[in-house]
Structure formats: C-alpha cells, structure tokens
Amino acid sequence: MNNHLNELLKHWHPLRDEHLWVLATVYKTVGPCYRRAGAMMLFNDLGQQFGLLSGGCLEADIQRHAARVMHNKCSLTVSYDGSDEDDITFQLGIGCGGTVHIVLQPILAELNYLNLIEVQEHLNQGGTGLYSQLISTDGKVETRWEISQSSVQKPSPELIEKDNQTWLLTNLSPPPHLLVVGAGVDAQPVVQMAKTLGWIVTLWDSRPANGRREHFIAADQILRQPLDLLIQHKSAAQWNAAIVMSHNLQMDADTIRALQGSAIEYLALLGPVSRKQQVLALAQLEEQELCIPLAGPAGLNLGAELPEGIALSILAECHAVLQGAAGQSLSGVLTAETGSR
C-alpha cells in the first residue's frame, strides 16, 4: 500500500459511518524526524492504521491516543521528543532524535467528516487545494478546504496564527500522473515501480500486439488510440511526466513533438545521445528550442543495465524533478566527480 492521502481515503470512505475514525496529522517538527509537517495518517476502532507518521515506531502509541479521541470526540495534540530522557520515544530507543508534534481529530458526520469527502473528490479529479486544520489545546475541531485555481503549490505547509488561533495550512495535490509511451517488456518494471510510489500511470501504445492487460496489471489505464487522439484524452491535462520508450524512432519522434504543447514537467527518452539526436531530427526539433527539456539519456547514473535498474534510474530522476530536488547523495558517500566512493 502506498501512503498518499488519496490511497488512505480509499480505505476510509466506504466505511466512514461503520467505524470510528481519527485523522492524525504532523503539524510541527523540530530537528530530524521521519515525516514532515502535513503528513497524515488514519486510525479506526478496529485497530487498523493507514499511512505512516514515523518509521513504524510511534504508531502503536498514537493508536492509543486515537482511541481516546474516538471516545471523547474532541481533538488532541501529542508530542514525541526523541532527545528527552523522560519521553517514551527516548526510553524505547526509537525515533530520529527530533521532536514531532501531532494533532488527532475525530472524523464525524457532524463535523462534515473534516471536509475529507470534498478533498477526496477534488483530488480524484486532478485538482489541488488548501487544507486548513485548527491546532487546538481545548479539544475544538475545525477544518477548511479551499480549492486552488492554480496548480502551482507552495512546497511546505505553514503553521500560522490567526484570531488567536493556530492553524496548519497544507497544500494538497493528487499523486503524480505518469504517461509511459511504449508497452514493451522493459516498460513493465517502470509501470510497477511507479505504482509502488503511489503514482497514477497511463500506458499508451497504438501497436495492436503491445500493451496486453495481463502484462500491465498495475497500470491505471491502457490506451491504444492514435497519437492525435491521445493528446486530446481527458487525462492529458493531468499528466505530470512522460517516459518515451517505444523503441521506434518515428513513434518516439511523433510523441515528443506532440507533447511539446503539454504541461508536463518531466520528459524522458530512452536510449543514448546519438539516438536522441536521430529522434529530434525526425521530429524536426532543435533541442535548445524545446518547450520541455528532454532527459535523454534518461535517468540518473546508477550503473543500471537491466530493465528494473533502468526503471529505478529513470523514476528516481523523474521524482527529483517533480519534487524540485537535486537528486544527489544526502550523505556525500558518492562523489560528484566520479560517482564512486
């Protein structure tokens, strides 16, 4: 199971009135912590947990607090301090050494389900929005949901003071939507791995022999229409990234040309530099004039040779681009010059 909010809500929505539920949200962190502010998790009265707020080390204790919230029907804030010798986190030798503050809120019909139905519906439609949660010390529960008119989001949640109240403001967006062009054998690990990340995956290949459902069970949709109709597909406006790997020069060229008018943020082409030059020539495109930078050769230099490693390499680069990250070793164990120790 992936931990994107969309996936968590799939478990909650059909059973929202049959069981008691609590939404737990990290609203503040100090020092090193597993999850940042805005991370969410669901608990119910069956003892089920959906999502993660730590590496699995705090969830059992959070479940205990969630049971209180279910009973009292009031919000509750709890803190875990990994540097405090008297704190349960320190005593059990768990956590990352930082402090994490969590708010737990009951999900009740009389509280409009914390606006989670509206959130789920809008995210399922590919929309974005601002989710506001009251961080209360007196048990008061309040949330707000405001649809964003722009897809541009602030990267980090904000904790603000307004009218003597503390609010956590979190920008919510649907998981990344990946278009995979070409349904060969090497596309299978790309689709599977992207789904493991919690992404939405559309697979397209107009060739009749390719893209059989039994080979791509994880794909959200498999499309076969001509390229001009693909670009007009209802999901096209929601694509965040595309990986072109049809192994056909003309098909790749036509696709890259067609995608130049789209809003995708990451466009990758399988193959070496020489092949990229051939594809661009067929597409009658100059690389410096592309509306979307072309990642070709695609992926990070992981030394990959097999399809699974290549898929990891490309998706790692794609993830970094979509998150605005550098894609570098956090520890510095890999040198920038050689990529080795």
PDB file of C-alpha atoms in Angstrom, residues 177-181 200-204 239-244:
ATOM      1  CA  HIS A 177       0.425  11.180 -13.150  1.00  0.00           C
ATOM      2  CA  LEU A 178       2.933   9.417 -15.396  1.00  0.00           C
ATOM      3  CA  LEU A 179       2.471   8.713 -19.102  1.00  0.00           C
ATOM      4  CA  VAL A 180       4.510   5.739 -20.327  1.00  0.00           C
ATOM      5  CA  VAL A 181       4.840   5.640 -24.120  1.00  0.00           C
ATOM      6  CA  ILE A 200      -1.139   7.303 -11.391  1.00  0.00           C
ATOM      7  CA  VAL A 201       0.088   5.541 -14.537  1.00  0.00           C
ATOM      8  CA  THR A 202      -1.284   5.800 -18.061  1.00  0.00           C
ATOM      9  CA  LEU A 203       0.285   3.428 -20.590  1.00  0.00           C
ATOM     10  CA  TRP A 204      -0.021   4.182 -24.300  1.00  0.00           C
ATOM     11  CA  TRP A 239      -0.011  14.328 -16.863  1.00  0.00           C
ATOM     12  CA  ASN A 240       2.992  15.470 -14.847  1.00  0.00           C
ATOM     13  CA  ALA A 241       5.639  13.381 -16.587  1.00  0.00           C
ATOM     14  CA  ALA A 242       6.185  11.208 -19.640  1.00  0.00           C
ATOM     15  CA  ILE A 243       8.698   8.473 -20.396  1.00  0.00           C
ATOM     16  CA  VAL A 244       9.060   7.741 -24.109  1.00  0.00           C
TER      17      VAL A 244
END
